[in-house]
CSV table of C-alpha atoms and ligand atoms in Angstrom, one decimal:
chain,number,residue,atom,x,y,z
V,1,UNK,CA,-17.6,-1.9,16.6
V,2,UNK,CA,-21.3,-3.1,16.2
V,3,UNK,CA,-22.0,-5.8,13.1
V,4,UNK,CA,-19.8,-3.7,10.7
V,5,UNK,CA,-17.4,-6.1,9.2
V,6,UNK,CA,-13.2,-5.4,10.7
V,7,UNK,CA,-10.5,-5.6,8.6
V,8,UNK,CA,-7.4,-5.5,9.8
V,9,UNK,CA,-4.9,-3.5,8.1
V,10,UNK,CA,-1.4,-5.1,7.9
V,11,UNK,CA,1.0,-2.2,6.5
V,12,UNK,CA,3.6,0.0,7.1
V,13,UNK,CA,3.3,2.5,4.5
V,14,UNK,CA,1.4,5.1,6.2
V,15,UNK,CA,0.5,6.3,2.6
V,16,UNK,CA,-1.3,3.1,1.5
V,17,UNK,CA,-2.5,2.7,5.0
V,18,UNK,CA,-4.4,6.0,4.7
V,19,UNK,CA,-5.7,5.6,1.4
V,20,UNK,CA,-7.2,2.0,2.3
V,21,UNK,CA,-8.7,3.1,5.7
V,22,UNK,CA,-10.5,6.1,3.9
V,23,UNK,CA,-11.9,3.9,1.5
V,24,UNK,CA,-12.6,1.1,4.2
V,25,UNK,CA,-14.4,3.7,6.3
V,26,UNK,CA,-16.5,5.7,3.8
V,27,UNK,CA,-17.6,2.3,2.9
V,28,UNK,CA,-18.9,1.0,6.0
V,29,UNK,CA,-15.9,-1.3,7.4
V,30,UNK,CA,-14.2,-1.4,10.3
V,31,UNK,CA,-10.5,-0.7,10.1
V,32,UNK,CA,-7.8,-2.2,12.8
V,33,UNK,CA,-4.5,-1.1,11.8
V,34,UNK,CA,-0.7,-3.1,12.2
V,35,UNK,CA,2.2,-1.2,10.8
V,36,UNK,CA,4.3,-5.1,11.5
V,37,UNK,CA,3.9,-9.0,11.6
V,38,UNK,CA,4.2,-9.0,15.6
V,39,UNK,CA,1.4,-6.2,16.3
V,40,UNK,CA,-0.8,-8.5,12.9
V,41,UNK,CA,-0.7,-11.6,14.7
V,42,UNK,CA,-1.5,-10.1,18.1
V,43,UNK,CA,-4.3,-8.2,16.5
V,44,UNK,CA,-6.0,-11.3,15.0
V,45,UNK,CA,-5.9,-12.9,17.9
V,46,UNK,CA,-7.7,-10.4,20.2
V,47,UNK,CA,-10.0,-9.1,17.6
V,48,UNK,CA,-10.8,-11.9,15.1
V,49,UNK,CA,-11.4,-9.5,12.2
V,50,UNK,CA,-13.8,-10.4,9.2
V,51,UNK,CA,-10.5,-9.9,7.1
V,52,UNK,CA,-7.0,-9.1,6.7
V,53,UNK,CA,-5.3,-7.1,4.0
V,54,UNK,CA,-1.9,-7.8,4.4
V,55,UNK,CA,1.5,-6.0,2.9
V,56,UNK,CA,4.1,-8.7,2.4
V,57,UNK,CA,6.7,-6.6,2.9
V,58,UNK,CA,6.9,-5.8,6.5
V,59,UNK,CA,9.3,-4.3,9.0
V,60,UNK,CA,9.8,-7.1,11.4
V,61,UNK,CA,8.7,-10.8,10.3
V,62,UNK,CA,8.2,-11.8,6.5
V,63,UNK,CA,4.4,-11.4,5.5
V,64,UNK,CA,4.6,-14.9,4.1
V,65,UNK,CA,5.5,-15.8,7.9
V,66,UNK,CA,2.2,-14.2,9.2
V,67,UNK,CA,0.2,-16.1,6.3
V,68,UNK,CA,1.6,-19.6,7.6
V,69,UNK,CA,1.0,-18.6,11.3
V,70,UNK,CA,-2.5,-17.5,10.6
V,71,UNK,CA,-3.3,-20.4,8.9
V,72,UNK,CA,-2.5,-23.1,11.7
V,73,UNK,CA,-5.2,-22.1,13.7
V,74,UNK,CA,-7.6,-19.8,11.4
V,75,UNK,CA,-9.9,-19.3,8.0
V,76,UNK,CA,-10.2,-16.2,8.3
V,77,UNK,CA,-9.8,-14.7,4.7
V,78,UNK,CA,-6.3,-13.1,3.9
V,79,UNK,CA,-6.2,-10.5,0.8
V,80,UNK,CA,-2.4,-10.4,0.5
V,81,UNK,CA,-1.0,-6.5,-0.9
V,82,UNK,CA,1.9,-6.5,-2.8
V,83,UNK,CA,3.9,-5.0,-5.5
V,84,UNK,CA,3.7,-6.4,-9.0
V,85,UNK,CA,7.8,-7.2,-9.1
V,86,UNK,CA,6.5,-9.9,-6.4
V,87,UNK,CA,5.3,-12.4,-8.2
V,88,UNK,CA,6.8,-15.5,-6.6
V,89,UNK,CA,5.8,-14.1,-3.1
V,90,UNK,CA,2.0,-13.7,-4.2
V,91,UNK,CA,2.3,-17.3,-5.3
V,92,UNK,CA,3.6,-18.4,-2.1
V,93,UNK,CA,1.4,-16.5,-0.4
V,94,UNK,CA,-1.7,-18.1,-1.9
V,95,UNK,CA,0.0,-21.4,-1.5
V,96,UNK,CA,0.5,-20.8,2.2
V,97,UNK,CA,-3.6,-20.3,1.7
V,98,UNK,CA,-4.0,-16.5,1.0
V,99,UNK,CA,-7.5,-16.1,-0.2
V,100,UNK,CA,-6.4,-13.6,-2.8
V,101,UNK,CA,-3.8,-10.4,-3.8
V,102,UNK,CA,-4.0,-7.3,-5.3
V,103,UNK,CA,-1.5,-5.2,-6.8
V,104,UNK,CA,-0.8,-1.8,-6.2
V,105,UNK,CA,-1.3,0.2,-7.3
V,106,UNK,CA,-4.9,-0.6,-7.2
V,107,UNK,CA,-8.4,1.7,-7.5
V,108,UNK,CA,-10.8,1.8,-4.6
V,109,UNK,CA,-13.7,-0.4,-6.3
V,110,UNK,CA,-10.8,-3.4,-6.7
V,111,UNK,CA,-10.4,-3.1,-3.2
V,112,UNK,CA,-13.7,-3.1,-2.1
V,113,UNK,CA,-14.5,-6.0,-4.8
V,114,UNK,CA,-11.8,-8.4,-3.7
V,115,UNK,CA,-12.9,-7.8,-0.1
V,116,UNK,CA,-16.7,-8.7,-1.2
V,117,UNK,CA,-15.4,-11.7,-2.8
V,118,UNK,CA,-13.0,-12.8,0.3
V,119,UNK,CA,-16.0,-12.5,2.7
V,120,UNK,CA,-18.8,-14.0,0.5
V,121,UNK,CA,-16.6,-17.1,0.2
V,122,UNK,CA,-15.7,-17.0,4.0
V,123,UNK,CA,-19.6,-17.4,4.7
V,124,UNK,CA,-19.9,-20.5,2.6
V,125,UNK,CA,-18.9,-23.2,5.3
V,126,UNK,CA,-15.9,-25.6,4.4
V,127,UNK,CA,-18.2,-28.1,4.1
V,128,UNK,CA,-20.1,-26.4,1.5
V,129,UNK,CA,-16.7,-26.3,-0.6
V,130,UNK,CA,-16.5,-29.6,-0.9
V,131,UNK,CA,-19.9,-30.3,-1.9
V,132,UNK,CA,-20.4,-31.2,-5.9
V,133,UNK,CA,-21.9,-28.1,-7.7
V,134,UNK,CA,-25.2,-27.8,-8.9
V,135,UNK,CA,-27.0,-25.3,-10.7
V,136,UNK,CA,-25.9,-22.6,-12.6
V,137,UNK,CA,-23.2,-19.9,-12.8
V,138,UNK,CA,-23.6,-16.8,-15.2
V,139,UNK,CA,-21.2,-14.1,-15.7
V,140,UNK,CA,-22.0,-12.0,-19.1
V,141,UNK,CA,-23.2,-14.3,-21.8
V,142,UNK,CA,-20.7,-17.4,-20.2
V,143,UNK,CA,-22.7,-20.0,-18.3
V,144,UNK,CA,-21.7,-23.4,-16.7
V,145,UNK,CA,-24.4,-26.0,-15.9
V,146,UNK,CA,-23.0,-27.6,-13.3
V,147,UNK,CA,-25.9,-29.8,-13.7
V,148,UNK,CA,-24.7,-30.9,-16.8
V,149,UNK,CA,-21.5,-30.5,-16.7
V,150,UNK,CA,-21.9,-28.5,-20.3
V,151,UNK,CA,-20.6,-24.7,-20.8
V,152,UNK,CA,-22.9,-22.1,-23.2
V,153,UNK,CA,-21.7,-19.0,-24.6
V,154,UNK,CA,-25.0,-17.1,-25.9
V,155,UNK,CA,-26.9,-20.1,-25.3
V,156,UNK,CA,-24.5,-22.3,-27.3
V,157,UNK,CA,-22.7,-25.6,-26.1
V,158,UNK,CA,-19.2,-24.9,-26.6
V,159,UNK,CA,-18.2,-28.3,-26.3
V,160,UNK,CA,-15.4,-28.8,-24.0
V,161,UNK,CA,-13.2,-31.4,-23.1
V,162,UNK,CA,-13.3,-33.1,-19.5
V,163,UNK,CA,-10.5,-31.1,-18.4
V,164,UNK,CA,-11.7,-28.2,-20.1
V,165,UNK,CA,-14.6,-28.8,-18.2
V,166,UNK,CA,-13.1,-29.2,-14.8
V,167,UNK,CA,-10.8,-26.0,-15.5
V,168,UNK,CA,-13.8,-23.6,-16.3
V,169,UNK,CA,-16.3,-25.0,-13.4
V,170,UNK,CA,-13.2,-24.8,-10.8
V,171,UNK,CA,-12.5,-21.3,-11.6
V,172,UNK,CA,-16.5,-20.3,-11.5
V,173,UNK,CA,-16.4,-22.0,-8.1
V,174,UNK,CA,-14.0,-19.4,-7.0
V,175,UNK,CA,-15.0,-16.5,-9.5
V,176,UNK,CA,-13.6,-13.0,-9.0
V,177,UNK,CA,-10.8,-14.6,-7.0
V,178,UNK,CA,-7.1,-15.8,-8.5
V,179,UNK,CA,-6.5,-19.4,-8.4
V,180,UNK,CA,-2.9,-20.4,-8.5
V,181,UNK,CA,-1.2,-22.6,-11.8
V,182,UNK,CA,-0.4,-25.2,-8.5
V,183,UNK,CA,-3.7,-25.1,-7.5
V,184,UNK,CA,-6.0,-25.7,-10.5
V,185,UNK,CA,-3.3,-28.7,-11.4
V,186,UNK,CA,-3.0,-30.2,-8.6
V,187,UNK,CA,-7.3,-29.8,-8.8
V,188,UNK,CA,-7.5,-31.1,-12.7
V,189,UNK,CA,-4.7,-34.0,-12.9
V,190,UNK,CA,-4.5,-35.1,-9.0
V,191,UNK,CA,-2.1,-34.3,-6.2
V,192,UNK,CA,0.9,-36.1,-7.8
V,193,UNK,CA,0.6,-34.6,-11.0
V,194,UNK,CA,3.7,-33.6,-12.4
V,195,UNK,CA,2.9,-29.6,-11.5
V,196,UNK,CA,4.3,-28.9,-15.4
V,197,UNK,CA,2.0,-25.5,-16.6
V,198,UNK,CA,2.2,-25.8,-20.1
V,199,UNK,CA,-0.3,-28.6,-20.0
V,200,UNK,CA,-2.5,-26.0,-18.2
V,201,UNK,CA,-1.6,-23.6,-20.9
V,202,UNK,CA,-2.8,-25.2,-23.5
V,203,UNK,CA,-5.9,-26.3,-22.1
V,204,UNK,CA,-6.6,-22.7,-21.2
V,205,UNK,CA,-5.7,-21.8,-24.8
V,206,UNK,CA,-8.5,-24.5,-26.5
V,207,UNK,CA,-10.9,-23.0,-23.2
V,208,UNK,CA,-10.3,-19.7,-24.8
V,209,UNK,CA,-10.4,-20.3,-28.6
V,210,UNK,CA,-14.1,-22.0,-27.6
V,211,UNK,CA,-15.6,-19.7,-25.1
V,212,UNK,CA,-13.6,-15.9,-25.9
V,213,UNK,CA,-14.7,-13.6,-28.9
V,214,UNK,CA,-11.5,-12.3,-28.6
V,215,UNK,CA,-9.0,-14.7,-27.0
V,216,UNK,CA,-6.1,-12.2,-26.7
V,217,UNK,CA,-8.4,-10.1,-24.9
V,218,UNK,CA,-10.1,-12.1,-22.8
V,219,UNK,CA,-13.9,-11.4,-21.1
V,220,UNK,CA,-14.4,-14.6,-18.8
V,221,UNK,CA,-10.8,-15.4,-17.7
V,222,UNK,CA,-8.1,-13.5,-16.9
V,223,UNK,CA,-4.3,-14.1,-16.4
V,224,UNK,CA,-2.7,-12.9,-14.0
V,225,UNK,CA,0.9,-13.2,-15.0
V,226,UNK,CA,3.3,-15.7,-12.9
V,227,UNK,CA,0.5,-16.8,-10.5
V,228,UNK,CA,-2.3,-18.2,-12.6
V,229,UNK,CA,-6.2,-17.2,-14.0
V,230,UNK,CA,-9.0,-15.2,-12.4
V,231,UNK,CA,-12.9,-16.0,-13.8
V,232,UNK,CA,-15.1,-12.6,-13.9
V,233,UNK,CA,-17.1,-12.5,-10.8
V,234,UNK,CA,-20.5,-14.2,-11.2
V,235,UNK,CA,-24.4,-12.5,-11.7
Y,1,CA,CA1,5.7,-2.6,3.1
């Protein structure tokens, strides 16, 4: 096994399976396969891989049901797999504290992106995650000061609002990966905010009128229909 980063494999589609592992393996991972739940659990257990890629529709127990087990006893990053009719179970599944999804079908350098972006936030330690931000985050011409607490596009303040502010620098935080609606309001407006997303969506509208040439056809942040809005990964 040497240092090569594992990921275990959670599917039963022998199809998917083999496409993934050819990709994993031509790419320098690891690959541990489960074909169900059971074998999943058991697996991440004995092997404690870097990562699991995991198909939510399994033979045996529900994939949401391996998320929740994983997660009383380990970080270890969780991409979930799933089809796009299953929107509600990716949203429960990143509730349940999935790192991320991706729908298939899905091209090799998604894959091996969302992995990158699962492991490089698994190496920042929790307590890192709740430190305040500093410095700055670039992706194309977008950059937060954290510093500041301003936002430039091409080197111009674009002026947002507090809770614009908060949305954009929470979603740099964890750029490349989906944050759920849930999530960034619970984040913005507090743990017993009302969890109502049209005040998210019209925040993210004014975000996107400042910061988007085109704000139908967005550069920085992207929806991602039913669950909630991915930033483009960082420079
Ligand atoms: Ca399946």
């Amino acid at each position: 096994m040497g240092n090569k980063c594992q990921v275990l494999m959670v599917e039963d589609d022998m199809g998917i399976a083999n496409f993934m592992s050819t990709i994993l393996l031509s790419n320098n991972y690891g690959v541990l396969r489960a074909k169900n739940g059971e074998t999943a659990l058991m697996m991440v257990s004995s092997y404690c891989p870097d990562v699991i890629l995991l198909d939510l529709g399994l033979p045996d127990i529900d994939g949401l049901d391996v998320v929740r087990q994983v997660r009383t006893w380990s970080r270890i990053p969780i991409i979930v797999v799933s089809a796009r009719s299953n929107e509600k179970d990716k949203v429960a599944a990143l509730d349940l504290g999935a790192d991320d999804y991706i729908t298939k079908p899905f091209g090799s350098e998604e894959l091996l992106a969302r992995i990158r972006t699962a492991l490089r936030h698994a190496a920042g330690s929790d307590s890192a995650v709740e430190m305040p931000l500093t410095g700055v985050f670039h992706t194309g011409g977008l950059t937060v000061d954290y510093d500041k607490r301003h936002v430039y596009v091409d080197g111009v303040d674009v002026h947002l609002t507090q809770n614009e502010y908060k949305i954009v620098s929470l979603l740099s935080r964890y750029a490349g990966r989906v944050l759920t609606y849930d999530h960034i309001i619970r984040s913005v407006w507090g743990p017993n905010s009302s969890g109502d997303n049209q005040i998210l969506r019209v925040n993210m509208a004014n975000i996107r009128r400042k910061i988007e040439k085109n704000p139908g056809d967005p550069a920085y942040i992207f929806t991602e229909i039913g669950v909630g809005y991915r930033m483009a990964e960082g420079e």
